[in-house]
Coordinates of C-alpha atoms in Angstrom, one line a residue:
Chain A
Q1 CA -22.6 37.3 73.2
K2 CA -24.9 37.1 70.3
E3 CA -27.1 34.0 70.1
V4 CA -26.0 33.4 66.4
E5 CA -22.9 34.9 65.0
Q6 CA -21.7 35.2 61.4
N7 CA -18.9 37.1 59.8
S8 CA -20.6 39.9 57.8
G9 CA -18.1 39.6 54.9
P10 CA -18.0 40.2 52.1
L11 CA -16.5 36.8 51.3
S12 CA -15.1 37.0 47.8
V13 CA -14.3 33.8 45.8
P14 CA -13.6 33.2 42.2
E15 CA -16.0 31.3 40.0
G16 CA -15.5 27.6 40.4
A17 CA -14.0 27.8 43.8
I18 CA -15.4 26.5 47.1
A19 CA -17.1 29.1 49.3
S20 CA -17.1 28.3 53.0
L21 CA -19.6 30.1 55.3
N22 CA -19.5 29.8 59.0
C23 CA -21.8 30.3 61.9
T24 CA -21.5 29.8 65.7
Y25 CA -24.3 29.7 68.2
S26 CA -24.5 30.1 72.0
D27 CA -27.4 27.9 73.1
R28 CA -26.2 24.3 73.7
G29 CA -29.8 23.1 73.7
S30 CA -30.2 24.0 70.0
Q31 CA -31.4 21.2 67.9
S32 CA -32.1 22.4 64.4
F33 CA -30.1 24.5 62.1
F34 CA -30.9 26.2 58.8
W35 CA -29.2 28.1 56.0
Y36 CA -31.1 30.7 54.0
R37 CA -30.0 32.5 50.9
Q38 CA -31.2 36.1 50.4
Y39 CA -30.6 38.0 47.2
S40 CA -30.5 41.8 47.4
G41 CA -34.0 43.2 47.7
K42 CA -35.6 39.7 48.0
S43 CA -36.9 37.6 50.9
P44 CA -34.8 34.7 52.4
E45 CA -35.1 31.3 50.8
L46 CA -34.4 28.1 52.7
I47 CA -31.6 26.1 51.1
M48 CA -30.4 23.6 53.7
S49 CA -31.6 22.1 57.0
I50 CA -29.4 20.0 59.3
Y51 CA -30.3 18.3 62.6
S52 CA -27.5 15.9 63.5
N53 CA -23.7 16.1 63.7
G54 CA -21.8 15.6 60.5
D55 CA -22.3 16.5 56.9
K56 CA -25.4 16.8 54.8
E57 CA -25.1 17.2 51.0
D58 CA -27.6 18.6 48.5
G59 CA -26.3 19.2 45.1
R60 CA -23.4 21.8 45.3
F61 CA -24.3 22.6 48.9
T62 CA -22.9 20.8 52.0
A63 CA -24.0 21.7 55.5
Q64 CA -21.7 20.7 58.4
L65 CA -22.7 20.6 62.0
N66 CA -20.6 20.2 65.1
K67 CA -22.7 20.5 68.2
A68 CA -19.8 20.1 70.6
S69 CA -18.1 23.1 69.1
Q70 CA -21.5 24.9 68.6
Y71 CA -20.5 25.5 65.0
V72 CA -22.4 25.1 61.7
S73 CA -21.1 25.8 58.2
L74 CA -22.2 25.8 54.6
L75 CA -19.9 24.8 51.8
I76 CA -20.8 25.8 48.2
R77 CA -18.8 23.9 45.6
D78 CA -18.2 25.1 42.1
S79 CA -19.4 28.6 43.1
Q80 CA -21.2 30.5 40.4
P81 CA -21.8 34.3 40.1
S82 CA -25.5 33.5 40.7
D83 CA -24.5 32.3 44.2
S84 CA -23.7 35.9 45.1
A85 CA -26.1 36.7 47.9
T86 CA -26.3 37.0 51.6
Y87 CA -26.4 33.7 53.5
L88 CA -28.3 33.7 56.8
C89 CA -27.7 31.0 59.5
A90 CA -30.7 30.3 61.6
V91 CA -30.8 28.2 64.8
L92 CA -33.8 26.7 66.6
T93 CA -32.8 27.2 70.2
G94 CA -33.7 25.1 73.2
F95 CA -36.5 27.6 73.9
Q96 CA -38.1 26.7 70.5
K97 CA -37.2 30.0 69.1
L98 CA -35.7 30.5 65.6
V99 CA -32.8 32.9 65.9
F100 CA -31.2 34.4 62.8
G101 CA -27.6 35.6 62.3
T102 CA -27.1 38.9 60.5
G103 CA -25.7 37.0 57.5
T104 CA -22.6 36.7 55.4
R105 CA -22.4 38.4 52.0
L106 CA -20.9 36.2 49.4
L107 CA -19.5 37.6 46.1
V108 CA -18.5 35.2 43.4
S109 CA -16.5 36.8 40.6
P110 CA -16.5 35.5 37.0
Chain B
S1 CA -47.7 22.9 47.3
Q2 CA -47.7 25.7 49.8
T3 CA -47.5 29.4 48.8
I4 CA -47.4 32.6 50.8
H5 CA -48.6 35.9 49.6
Q6 CA -47.9 39.4 50.9
W7 CA -49.2 42.7 49.8
P8 CA -48.6 45.4 49.0
A9 CA -45.0 44.8 47.7
T10 CA -44.0 48.4 48.3
L11 CA -45.5 51.2 50.3
V12 CA -44.6 54.8 51.0
Q13 CA -46.4 56.3 53.9
P14 CA -46.2 59.7 55.8
V15 CA -45.3 59.7 59.5
G16 CA -48.4 59.4 61.6
S17 CA -50.4 57.5 59.1
P18 CA -52.0 54.1 59.7
L19 CA -50.6 50.8 58.3
S20 CA -52.1 47.5 57.3
L21 CA -50.0 44.7 55.8
E22 CA -51.6 41.4 54.9
C23 CA -50.2 37.9 54.6
T24 CA -52.0 34.8 53.4
V25 CA -50.9 31.2 53.1
E26 CA -52.2 28.6 50.7
G27 CA -51.9 24.9 50.7
T28 CA -51.6 24.1 54.4
S29 CA -53.7 24.2 57.5
N30 CA -53.0 25.5 61.0
P31 CA -49.6 27.0 60.2
N32 CA -47.6 29.0 62.7
L33 CA -47.3 32.5 61.3
Y34 CA -44.6 35.1 61.9
W35 CA -44.0 38.8 61.2
Y36 CA -40.3 39.9 60.9
R37 CA -38.8 43.3 60.1
Q38 CA -35.4 43.6 58.4
A39 CA -34.0 47.1 58.6
A40 CA -31.4 48.2 56.1
G41 CA -28.1 46.3 56.7
R42 CA -29.5 44.6 59.7
G43 CA -30.7 41.1 60.7
L44 CA -34.2 39.8 60.9
Q45 CA -36.1 41.0 63.9
L46 CA -39.1 38.8 65.0
L47 CA -42.1 41.1 65.7
F48 CA -45.0 38.7 66.3
Y49 CA -45.9 35.1 66.0
S50 CA -49.1 33.2 66.1
V51 CA -49.9 29.5 66.6
G52 CA -53.6 29.8 65.9
I53 CA -56.6 32.1 65.2
G54 CA -56.7 34.9 67.6
Q55 CA -53.4 33.8 69.3
I56 CA -50.7 36.5 69.0
S57 CA -47.4 36.7 70.8
S58 CA -45.4 39.9 70.7
E59 CA -41.6 39.8 70.8
V60 CA -40.8 43.5 70.8
P61 CA -43.0 46.2 72.4
Q62 CA -43.6 49.0 69.9
N63 CA -46.4 50.8 68.1
L64 CA -47.2 47.8 65.9
S65 CA -49.9 45.2 66.4
A66 CA -50.9 41.9 64.7
S67 CA -54.1 40.0 64.2
R68 CA -55.0 36.6 62.9
P69 CA -58.6 36.7 61.9
Q70 CA -58.5 33.4 59.9
D71 CA -56.3 30.3 60.0
R72 CA -54.2 31.4 57.0
Q73 CA -54.3 35.1 57.3
F74 CA -52.0 37.3 59.3
I75 CA -52.2 41.1 59.5
L76 CA -49.7 43.7 60.7
S77 CA -51.1 47.1 61.7
S78 CA -50.2 50.4 63.1
K79 CA -52.3 53.3 64.1
K80 CA -49.5 55.9 63.7
L81 CA -46.3 55.2 61.8
L82 CA -42.9 56.4 63.0
L83 CA -39.8 57.0 60.9
S84 CA -38.2 54.1 62.6
D85 CA -40.9 51.8 61.2
S86 CA -39.3 51.9 57.8
G87 CA -37.9 48.5 56.7
F88 CA -38.6 45.3 54.9
Y89 CA -41.5 43.4 56.4
L90 CA -41.5 39.7 56.0
C91 CA -44.2 37.2 56.8
A92 CA -43.3 33.5 57.3
W93 CA -45.0 30.3 58.0
S94 CA -44.0 26.9 59.5
L95 CA -45.7 23.7 60.5
G96 CA -45.0 23.3 64.2
V97 CA -41.6 24.5 65.4
N98 CA -39.6 23.8 62.3
E99 CA -38.1 25.5 59.2
Q100 CA -39.8 28.7 58.3
F101 CA -40.8 29.8 54.8
F102 CA -40.9 33.4 53.9
G103 CA -43.2 35.5 51.7
P104 CA -42.0 38.0 49.2
G105 CA -42.0 40.8 51.7
T106 CA -43.3 44.4 51.8
R107 CA -40.8 47.3 51.6
L108 CA -42.1 50.1 53.7
T109 CA -40.7 53.6 53.6
V110 CA -42.0 56.1 56.1
L111 CA -41.3 59.8 55.2

């Protein structure tokens, strides 16, 4: 079992729709969770951090964490073509190691 | 504010040649520093991390090495490049064990 798992996609959504990106992790001792956005050919950019169960909203982005289910998600409301990118989930494990998923590619069509 | 620089941006090197990639961070002190490699279509692989000057931890045994000669400088080196060393090399920093911030990366092609 991979430490951090994401569906590779692509996830295709029309402009204006809600994009839902999911991530599961294996280490129950994990405490911190991050979402990065990576445009093609560019480096990852941190867009959200979440540390406690529930929702955290920042503009059009909402991160959701459920530690009991070992599940973290990212919702993007009113998706724009400029949101088309690969989204990486990262988990700080109980061993204080940041582990990245392989990413989900999101395509937002005009 | 903090900024992180990497150079060169792109590099094409023959097999067996040496390598030196440099990363510097501005606007912070005593950061943790990291080197990652991202091969085409694959995830981020942690290569090395450093919590202080001269302190290097290796995650994956290979023909690469890292050094931290100054607090905000991190260098990735190789004496002889292999074809499998091709990839996108990313330097990152963090304060403590927390979110990491990435530099612009170096795209290395070994021919």
